[in-house]
């Protein structure tokens, strides 16, 4: 058995007992990448010498009994929208081809300080805009459960890497579902923290009021370990909250007596794949068996989340992406005048979806339309936030599907952006409200594709969500389902 099959929690235990070394563990991850990446295209960049060097340093510190944390020596994959000093950061775009940032994202830095070994950078939809990783300029990532299907997106490379045992854990970003939906499609556990719980410094900005850095692992326990090490305040991001960094204890309660779980009726709509609804209902029934009280609730403005998101996110993106002009970063197109350099570089190097969003966003912000589109969307966003405040006065967590379907075939939404946007209906509301969301596997559909459940909670209730998922994972084995041997 390859050490690559170990979960983060198992690997951490064996490392601490001295039964394996970080070099062996890292070697196994690198071998797994070498064996599979040609097929999956989950990694865009692998830093083999750097990873082995970090692994040796982790082994060294453990020998001296100076390991900085239980995460020390564990391999991590990083989505290519987060900077790691000295490694390329392309954001899945030609406009940042060969760009090597001189600084490291705070979330990554905190994990490096905890001793984690950064393996490399994973594939993403260009600038995290998409739900399938098909919008990457460097080719689609394939779903390890079925190579003809997408891994979800935009953090598809990270989700596939964890599912295919190329890394114990991975970082992603979630602006509208980009951690939760690929976690669901690939059968792993993924957390989108509360807005402002993890520093965004070094995360290339997409929709700044929605962006959050999240984590993937094979269980709630794995994700909890990463989350507690990477969250917290940061002098480089004024929105990062200063809350107690305390370890998240995952003692699964004997039962969930007293926990109230809300089931929003707006999340079980026509068009949802029957197998998805069935598995979610079964998981809800299991929570009830474990002692939780299940309460039907309503989030009445859910149907507006999609149009609101697809105004606010492109509006913010159009401003954020203005910095990519061929002068400050990446390659530059040759032209006579400065303006021609800007337009030619952007026209040639940005992909279709990014250009579509820049146009949508610029339009929504333009004089005469600002109030009608952007201003109006902000008002409705407040109503969506209020829905959640109201719901969380009645329940401790909300249970619902992550996405209406399981992983779809590559090319299924080829020239229909709207069909692609509809994949996000159940994940966008959490970003608009800033609340945390957790995705974890609850079974398979008729094609043996993983189905994911989503738990959402009040601001800063990550620990409560992780504890609930942990209780579920103690009682079930879906999260242990693994792919055929390497
Ligand atoms: N799929 C959504 C979009 O295309 C969300 C992406 C994300 O969370 N980064 O914008």
Coordinates of C-alpha atoms and ligand atoms in Angstrom, one line a residue:
X1 CA 0.0 0.0 0.0
X2 CA 1.3 3.4 -0.9
X3 CA 1.7 6.0 1.8
X4 CA -0.3 8.3 -0.5
X5 CA -3.4 6.5 0.6
X6 CA -3.1 7.9 4.1
X7 CA -5.4 10.7 5.2
X8 CA -3.9 13.7 6.8
X9 CA -5.1 12.5 10.2
X10 CA -3.5 9.1 9.8
X11 CA -0.3 10.5 8.4
X12 CA 0.0 13.0 11.2
X13 CA -0.4 10.2 13.8
X14 CA 2.3 8.0 12.1
X15 CA 4.7 10.9 11.7
X16 CA 4.3 11.8 15.4
X17 CA 5.0 8.2 16.4
X18 CA 8.1 8.1 14.2
X19 CA 6.7 5.2 12.1
X20 CA 7.0 7.1 8.8
X21 CA 9.1 10.1 7.8
X22 CA 7.9 13.1 5.9
X23 CA 10.4 12.3 3.2
X24 CA 8.7 8.9 2.6
X25 CA 5.2 10.5 2.7
X26 CA 6.2 13.3 0.4
X27 CA 7.9 10.9 -2.0
X28 CA 4.7 8.8 -2.1
X29 CA 2.7 11.9 -3.0
X30 CA 5.2 12.9 -5.7
X31 CA 5.1 9.4 -7.1
X32 CA 1.3 9.5 -7.1
X33 CA 1.4 12.8 -9.0
X34 CA 3.9 11.4 -11.5
X35 CA 1.8 8.4 -12.1
X36 CA -1.5 10.2 -12.5
X37 CA -1.1 13.8 -13.5
X38 CA -0.8 13.0 -17.2
X39 CA -4.3 11.7 -17.0
X40 CA -5.9 14.0 -14.5
X41 CA -4.1 17.4 -15.1
X42 CA -4.7 18.3 -11.5
X43 CA -1.3 20.0 -11.0
X44 CA 0.0 22.8 -13.1
X45 CA 3.3 22.9 -11.3
X46 CA 5.1 20.5 -9.1
X47 CA 8.1 21.5 -7.0
X48 CA 9.8 18.2 -6.4
X49 CA 13.1 19.3 -5.1
X50 CA 11.5 22.0 -2.9
X51 CA 9.0 19.6 -1.5
X52 CA 11.7 17.1 -0.6
X53 CA 13.8 19.8 1.0
X54 CA 10.8 20.9 3.1
X55 CA 10.1 17.3 4.0
X56 CA 13.7 16.8 5.2
X57 CA 13.5 19.9 7.3
X58 CA 10.3 18.6 8.9
X59 CA 11.9 15.3 9.7
X60 CA 14.9 17.1 11.1
X61 CA 12.7 19.3 13.4
X62 CA 10.8 16.2 14.5
X63 CA 14.0 14.4 15.5
X64 CA 14.9 17.4 17.6
X65 CA 11.4 17.2 19.1
X66 CA 10.9 20.7 17.7
X67 CA 8.1 20.0 15.2
X68 CA 6.1 23.2 15.0
X69 CA 2.7 21.4 14.9
X70 CA 1.0 18.0 14.2
X71 CA 0.7 19.1 10.6
X72 CA 4.5 19.2 10.3
X73 CA 5.7 17.2 7.3
X74 CA 2.4 16.7 5.6
X75 CA 2.1 17.4 1.9
X76 CA -0.2 20.1 0.7
X77 CA -1.4 21.2 -2.7
X78 CA -2.2 24.9 -3.4
X79 CA -4.7 26.2 -5.9
X80 CA -3.0 28.4 -8.5
X81 CA -4.8 31.5 -7.4
X82 CA -2.8 31.7 -4.1
X83 CA 0.7 32.9 -4.3
X84 CA 3.7 30.9 -3.1
X85 CA 7.0 32.8 -3.3
X86 CA 9.2 31.4 -6.1
X87 CA 6.4 29.2 -7.7
X88 CA 4.5 30.3 -10.8
X89 CA 1.1 31.7 -10.2
X90 CA -0.9 31.6 -13.4
X91 CA -4.5 31.7 -12.1
X92 CA -5.2 29.4 -15.0
X93 CA -4.7 32.3 -17.3
X94 CA -2.3 33.1 -20.2
X95 CA -2.2 36.7 -18.9
X96 CA -0.1 35.5 -16.0
X97 CA 1.9 32.9 -17.8
X98 CA 5.4 32.7 -16.3
X99 CA 4.5 35.1 -13.5
X100 CA 6.4 34.2 -10.4
X101 CA 5.3 36.2 -7.3
X102 CA 7.9 37.2 -4.7
X103 CA 5.5 36.8 -1.8
X104 CA 3.5 34.0 -0.2
X105 CA -0.2 34.1 0.6
X106 CA -0.8 34.3 4.4
X107 CA -2.9 31.1 4.5
X108 CA -0.1 29.2 2.8
X109 CA 2.5 30.9 5.0
X110 CA 0.7 29.9 8.2
X111 CA 0.6 26.3 7.0
X112 CA 4.3 26.4 6.1
X113 CA 5.0 27.7 9.5
X114 CA 3.0 24.8 10.9
X115 CA 5.5 22.6 8.9
X116 CA 3.4 21.6 5.9
X117 CA 5.2 20.7 2.7
X118 CA 4.0 22.5 -0.4
X119 CA 3.9 20.2 -3.3
X120 CA 2.9 22.6 -6.0
X121 CA 0.1 24.5 -7.7
X122 CA -3.3 23.0 -8.9
X123 CA -5.4 23.8 -11.9
X124 CA -8.3 26.2 -11.7
X125 CA -10.8 27.9 -14.0
X126 CA -9.2 31.1 -15.2
X127 CA -9.2 33.6 -12.3
X128 CA -11.5 31.1 -10.5
X129 CA -14.4 31.9 -12.8
X130 CA -16.2 28.7 -13.5
X131 CA -17.7 25.6 -12.1
X132 CA -15.9 22.9 -14.0
X133 CA -12.2 23.8 -14.4
X134 CA -12.9 23.8 -18.2
X135 CA -12.1 27.5 -18.3
X136 CA -8.4 26.9 -17.5
X137 CA -6.0 28.1 -20.2
X138 CA -4.0 25.0 -19.4
X139 CA -6.5 22.3 -20.1
X140 CA -9.3 20.7 -18.2
X141 CA -8.7 18.6 -15.0
X142 CA -10.5 15.3 -15.1
X143 CA -12.6 13.8 -12.4
X144 CA -10.7 10.9 -10.9
X145 CA -14.0 9.0 -10.5
X146 CA -14.8 9.2 -14.2
X147 CA -12.2 10.6 -16.5
X148 CA -14.9 11.7 -19.0
X149 CA -16.4 14.1 -16.4
X150 CA -15.4 17.4 -14.8
X151 CA -14.0 17.6 -11.3
X152 CA -16.2 20.7 -10.6
X153 CA -14.6 24.1 -10.2
X154 CA -13.1 26.4 -9.9
X155 CA -10.8 24.6 -7.5
X156 CA -11.1 21.4 -9.5
X157 CA -7.4 20.6 -9.5
X158 CA -7.2 20.7 -5.7
X159 CA -10.3 18.5 -5.2
X160 CA -9.1 16.0 -7.8
X161 CA -5.6 16.0 -6.2
X162 CA -7.0 15.0 -2.8
X163 CA -9.5 12.5 -4.2
X164 CA -6.8 10.8 -6.3
X165 CA -4.4 10.7 -3.3
X166 CA -1.8 13.0 -4.8
X167 CA -1.9 15.2 -1.7
X168 CA -3.2 14.7 1.8
X169 CA -4.9 18.1 1.7
X170 CA -5.3 21.1 -0.5
X171 CA -6.2 24.8 -0.5
X172 CA -8.8 26.3 -2.7
X173 CA -10.7 29.5 -3.0
X174 CA -14.5 29.9 -2.8
X175 CA -16.2 33.0 -4.2
X176 CA -19.5 31.3 -5.1
X177 CA -18.9 27.6 -4.4
X178 CA -15.5 26.8 -5.8
X179 CA -14.4 24.7 -2.8
X180 CA -17.7 23.1 -2.0
X181 CA -18.9 22.1 -5.5
X182 CA -15.6 20.4 -6.5
X183 CA -15.4 18.7 -3.1
X184 CA -18.9 17.4 -3.8
X185 CA -18.0 16.2 -7.4
X186 CA -14.8 14.5 -6.2
X187 CA -16.1 12.9 -3.0
X188 CA -13.9 14.8 -0.5
X189 CA -14.6 17.2 2.3
X190 CA -14.3 20.9 1.6
X191 CA -14.8 24.0 3.8
X192 CA -15.6 27.5 2.8
X193 CA -15.0 29.5 6.0
X194 CA -16.8 32.6 7.1
X195 CA -15.9 35.7 5.0
X196 CA -12.9 37.3 6.8
X197 CA -12.0 34.2 8.9
X198 CA -8.9 33.4 6.7
X199 CA -6.7 36.1 5.4
X200 CA -7.1 36.9 1.7
X201 CA -3.6 38.3 1.4
X202 CA -1.9 36.6 -1.6
X203 CA -5.2 35.3 -2.9
X204 CA -5.5 36.9 -6.4
X205 CA -8.7 38.9 -6.1
X206 CA -11.9 37.9 -8.0
X207 CA -14.9 39.2 -6.1
X208 CA -13.3 40.8 -3.0
X209 CA -16.5 41.0 -1.0
X210 CA -17.2 37.3 -1.6
X211 CA -13.7 35.6 -1.8
X212 CA -12.6 33.2 0.9
X213 CA -9.7 30.7 1.2
X214 CA -10.9 27.2 1.9
X215 CA -9.5 23.7 2.4
X216 CA -10.0 20.2 1.2
X217 CA -9.3 17.0 3.0
X218 CA -10.6 13.4 3.1
X219 CA -12.6 14.0 6.3
X220 CA -14.0 16.8 8.5
X221 CA -11.1 16.0 10.9
X222 CA -8.5 16.6 8.2
X223 CA -10.1 19.9 7.2
X224 CA -10.4 21.0 10.8
X225 CA -6.7 20.6 11.3
X226 CA -5.9 22.8 8.3
X227 CA -8.6 25.3 9.0
X228 CA -7.4 25.9 12.6
X229 CA -3.8 26.4 11.5
X230 CA -4.6 28.9 8.6
X231 CA -7.3 31.0 10.1
X232 CA -6.8 34.2 12.1
X233 CA -5.9 37.8 11.8
X234 CA -3.3 39.2 9.5
X235 CA -1.8 42.7 9.5
X236 CA -1.8 42.4 5.7
X237 CA -5.6 41.9 5.4
X238 CA -7.7 44.3 7.4
X239 CA -10.8 42.1 6.9
X240 CA -9.2 39.1 8.6
X241 CA -10.8 38.6 12.0
X242 CA -8.9 38.4 15.2
X243 CA -10.7 35.5 16.9
X244 CA -9.3 33.0 19.3
X245 CA -7.3 30.6 17.1
X246 CA -8.0 27.6 19.4
X247 CA -7.8 24.0 18.2
X248 CA -11.1 22.6 17.0
X249 CA -11.8 19.6 19.1
X250 CA -13.7 17.0 17.2
X251 CA -14.8 14.7 20.0
X252 CA -17.9 13.4 18.3
X253 CA -20.7 13.8 20.8
X254 CA -22.5 10.5 21.6
X255 CA -25.5 12.0 20.1
X256 CA -26.7 15.3 18.6
X257 CA -29.4 15.9 21.1
X258 CA -30.3 19.5 21.2
X259 CA -28.8 20.3 17.8
X260 CA -31.4 21.9 15.4
X261 CA -30.8 21.4 11.7
X262 CA -32.9 23.4 9.3
X263 CA -33.9 22.1 5.9
X264 CA -34.7 25.0 3.5
X265 CA -37.6 24.1 1.2
X266 CA -36.1 26.4 -1.6
X267 CA -33.2 24.0 -2.0
X268 CA -35.2 21.0 -3.1
X269 CA -36.4 22.3 -6.5
X270 CA -37.5 20.9 -9.8
X271 CA -34.4 20.0 -11.9
X272 CA -32.4 18.6 -9.0
X273 CA -31.1 15.1 -9.9
X274 CA -33.3 12.6 -8.1
X275 CA -30.3 10.6 -6.8
X276 CA -28.9 13.8 -5.2
X277 CA -32.2 14.6 -3.5
X278 CA -32.5 11.0 -2.3
X279 CA -28.9 10.9 -0.8
X280 CA -29.4 14.3 0.9
X281 CA -32.7 13.1 2.4
X282 CA -31.0 9.9 3.7
X283 CA -28.2 11.9 5.3
X284 CA -30.7 14.2 6.9
X285 CA -32.5 11.2 8.3
X286 CA -29.2 9.9 9.7
X287 CA -28.7 13.3 11.5
X288 CA -32.1 12.8 13.0
X289 CA -31.3 9.3 14.1
X290 CA -28.2 10.7 15.8
X291 CA -30.5 12.9 17.8
X292 CA -30.7 16.2 15.9
X293 CA -34.0 17.9 15.5
X294 CA -34.9 18.5 11.9
X295 CA -36.9 21.6 11.2
X296 CA -38.2 22.8 7.8
X297 CA -37.2 26.4 7.2
X298 CA -37.5 28.9 4.4
X299 CA -34.9 31.1 2.8
X300 CA -37.3 33.0 0.7
X301 CA -34.9 35.1 -1.4
X302 CA -32.9 32.1 -2.5
X303 CA -34.0 32.4 -6.2
X304 CA -32.4 35.9 -6.4
X305 CA -29.0 34.7 -5.3
X306 CA -28.0 33.7 -8.8
X307 CA -28.7 37.0 -10.6
X308 CA -27.4 39.0 -7.6
X309 CA -24.1 37.0 -7.6
X310 CA -23.7 37.3 -11.4
X311 CA -23.9 41.1 -11.1
X312 CA -21.8 41.6 -7.9
X313 CA -19.0 39.1 -8.7
X314 CA -18.4 40.3 -12.3
X315 CA -18.7 44.0 -11.1
X316 CA -15.9 43.4 -8.6
X317 CA -14.0 41.2 -11.0
X318 CA -14.0 44.0 -13.7
X319 CA -12.3 46.3 -11.2
X320 CA -9.9 43.7 -9.8
X321 CA -8.8 42.5 -13.2
X322 CA -8.0 46.0 -14.4
X323 CA -4.5 45.5 -13.0
X324 CA -3.6 42.9 -15.7
X325 CA -2.6 45.2 -18.4
X326 CA 0.6 43.6 -19.8
X327 CA 2.7 46.2 -18.1
X328 CA 2.9 45.1 -14.5
X329 CA 2.5 41.4 -14.8
X330 CA 2.9 38.6 -17.3
X331 CA 3.5 38.7 -21.0
X332 CA 2.9 41.8 -23.1
X333 CA 1.5 42.1 -26.6
X334 CA 3.5 44.3 -29.1
X335 CA 1.7 47.4 -30.2
X336 CA 2.3 51.1 -31.2
X337 CA 0.6 53.0 -28.4
X338 CA 0.1 52.3 -24.7
X339 CA -3.7 51.9 -25.1
X340 CA -3.1 49.4 -27.9
X341 CA -0.7 47.4 -25.7
X342 CA -3.5 47.3 -23.0
X343 CA -6.3 46.2 -25.3
X344 CA -4.2 43.8 -27.4
X345 CA -2.7 42.1 -24.3
X346 CA -6.1 41.8 -22.6
X347 CA -7.9 40.7 -25.8
X348 CA -5.3 38.0 -26.6
X349 CA -4.5 36.7 -23.1
X350 CA -7.8 36.7 -21.2
X351 CA -10.1 33.7 -22.1
X352 CA -13.7 34.0 -23.2
X353 CA -15.4 33.6 -19.8
X354 CA -13.1 36.2 -18.2
X355 CA -13.8 38.7 -21.0
X356 CA -17.6 38.0 -20.7
X357 CA -17.5 38.8 -17.0
X358 CA -15.4 41.9 -17.4
X359 CA -17.9 43.1 -19.9
X360 CA -20.9 42.2 -17.7
X361 CA -19.3 43.8 -14.7
X362 CA -18.2 47.0 -16.5
X363 CA -21.8 47.3 -17.8
X364 CA -23.4 46.8 -14.4
X365 CA -21.1 49.5 -13.0
X366 CA -21.4 52.1 -15.8
X367 CA -23.0 55.5 -15.4
X368 CA -26.7 55.3 -15.8
X369 CA -26.9 51.5 -15.1
X370 CA -25.1 51.5 -11.7
X371 CA -28.3 52.0 -9.7
X372 CA -30.4 49.7 -11.8
X373 CA -28.0 46.8 -11.7
X374 CA -25.2 47.0 -9.1
X375 CA -27.1 49.1 -6.6
X376 CA -30.2 46.9 -6.9
X377 CA -28.2 43.8 -6.5
X378 CA -26.6 45.1 -3.3
X379 CA -30.1 45.7 -1.8
X380 CA -31.2 42.2 -2.7
X381 CA -28.0 40.9 -1.2
X382 CA -29.1 42.4 2.1
X383 CA -32.4 40.6 1.9
X384 CA -30.5 37.3 1.3
X385 CA -28.3 38.0 4.4
X386 CA -31.5 38.7 6.4
X387 CA -32.9 35.3 5.3
X388 CA -29.9 33.6 7.0
X389 CA -30.1 35.7 10.1
X390 CA -33.8 34.8 10.5
X391 CA -33.0 31.1 9.8
X392 CA -30.2 31.0 12.3
X393 CA -32.5 32.4 15.0
X394 CA -34.3 29.1 14.7
X395 CA -31.7 26.5 13.8
X396 CA -28.0 25.8 14.5
X397 CA -27.1 24.7 10.9
X398 CA -28.7 24.4 7.5
X399 CA -28.5 21.1 5.5
X400 CA -29.0 21.0 1.8
X401 CA -27.4 19.8 -1.4
X402 CA -24.1 21.3 -2.6
X403 CA -25.2 21.2 -6.3
X404 CA -28.2 20.1 -8.2
X405 CA -26.3 17.3 -10.0
X406 CA -23.3 15.1 -9.6
X407 CA -20.2 15.6 -11.9
X408 CA -21.3 16.3 -15.4
X409 CA -19.5 15.3 -18.6
X410 CA -16.7 17.4 -20.0
X411 CA -18.2 19.8 -22.6
X412 CA -21.8 19.4 -21.3
X413 CA -22.3 23.1 -20.9
X414 CA -19.9 24.0 -23.7
X415 CA -21.5 27.0 -25.1
X416 CA -24.2 27.7 -22.6
X417 CA -22.8 29.9 -19.8
X418 CA -26.2 30.1 -18.2
X419 CA -26.4 26.4 -17.8
X420 CA -23.0 26.5 -16.1
X421 CA -24.1 29.4 -13.8
X422 CA -27.1 27.3 -12.7
X423 CA -24.7 24.7 -11.2
X424 CA -24.0 27.3 -8.5
X425 CA -27.6 27.9 -7.2
X426 CA -27.0 26.2 -3.8
X427 CA -23.6 27.5 -3.1
X428 CA -23.8 31.3 -4.0
X429 CA -26.1 32.3 -1.1
X430 CA -23.4 31.5 1.6
X431 CA -20.9 33.8 -0.1
X432 CA -23.5 36.6 -0.5
X433 CA -24.3 36.3 3.3
X434 CA -20.7 35.7 4.3
X435 CA -21.5 32.5 6.2
X436 CA -19.5 29.3 6.3
X437 CA -20.3 26.2 4.3
X438 CA -19.0 22.7 4.5
X439 CA -19.4 20.0 1.8
X440 CA -18.9 16.3 2.4
X441 CA -19.8 13.0 0.7
X442 CA -23.0 11.3 1.6
X443 CA -23.2 8.5 -1.1
X444 CA -23.1 7.8 -4.8
X445 CA -25.5 8.2 -7.6
X446 CA -26.5 5.6 -10.2
X447 CA -23.2 6.2 -12.1
X448 CA -21.1 5.7 -9.0
X449 CA -20.4 9.4 -8.8
X450 CA -20.1 11.0 -5.4
X451 CA -23.0 13.1 -4.0
X452 CA -22.1 15.9 -1.6
X453 CA -24.2 17.4 1.2
X454 CA -23.8 21.0 2.3
X455 CA -24.0 22.3 5.9
X456 CA -24.2 26.1 6.4
X457 CA -23.9 27.8 9.7
X458 CA -23.9 31.3 11.3
X459 CA -20.9 33.5 11.0
X460 CA -17.8 31.9 12.6
X461 CA -19.6 28.6 13.3
X462 CA -17.0 26.5 11.4
X463 CA -16.3 24.4 14.4
X464 CA -20.0 23.5 14.8
X465 CA -20.3 22.5 11.2
X466 CA -17.1 20.4 11.3
X467 CA -18.3 18.7 14.5
X468 CA -21.6 17.8 12.8
X469 CA -19.9 16.4 9.7
X470 CA -17.5 14.5 12.0
X471 CA -20.4 12.9 13.8
X472 CA -21.8 11.9 10.4
X473 CA -18.5 10.5 9.3
X474 CA -18.1 8.5 12.6
X475 CA -21.4 6.9 11.7
X476 CA -20.8 6.3 8.0
X477 CA -18.1 5.3 5.6
X478 CA -18.8 7.4 2.5
X479 CA -15.7 9.6 3.1
X480 CA -13.5 6.5 3.2
X481 CA -14.6 5.3 -0.2
X482 CA -11.5 5.3 -2.3
X483 CA -10.7 4.9 -6.0
X484 CA -9.2 1.7 -7.4
X485 CA -5.6 1.0 -6.4
X486 CA -2.9 3.2 -8.0
Ligands
LIG1 N1 -18.8 29.0 -10.2 C1 -18.9 30.3 -9.6 C2 -18.3 31.3 -10.7 O1 -18.2 30.9 -11.8 C3 -18.1 30.4 -8.4 C4 -16.6 30.5 -8.6 C5 -15.8 30.6 -7.4 O2 -16.3 30.3 -6.2 N2 -14.6 31.0 -7.5 O3 -18.1 32.4 -10.5

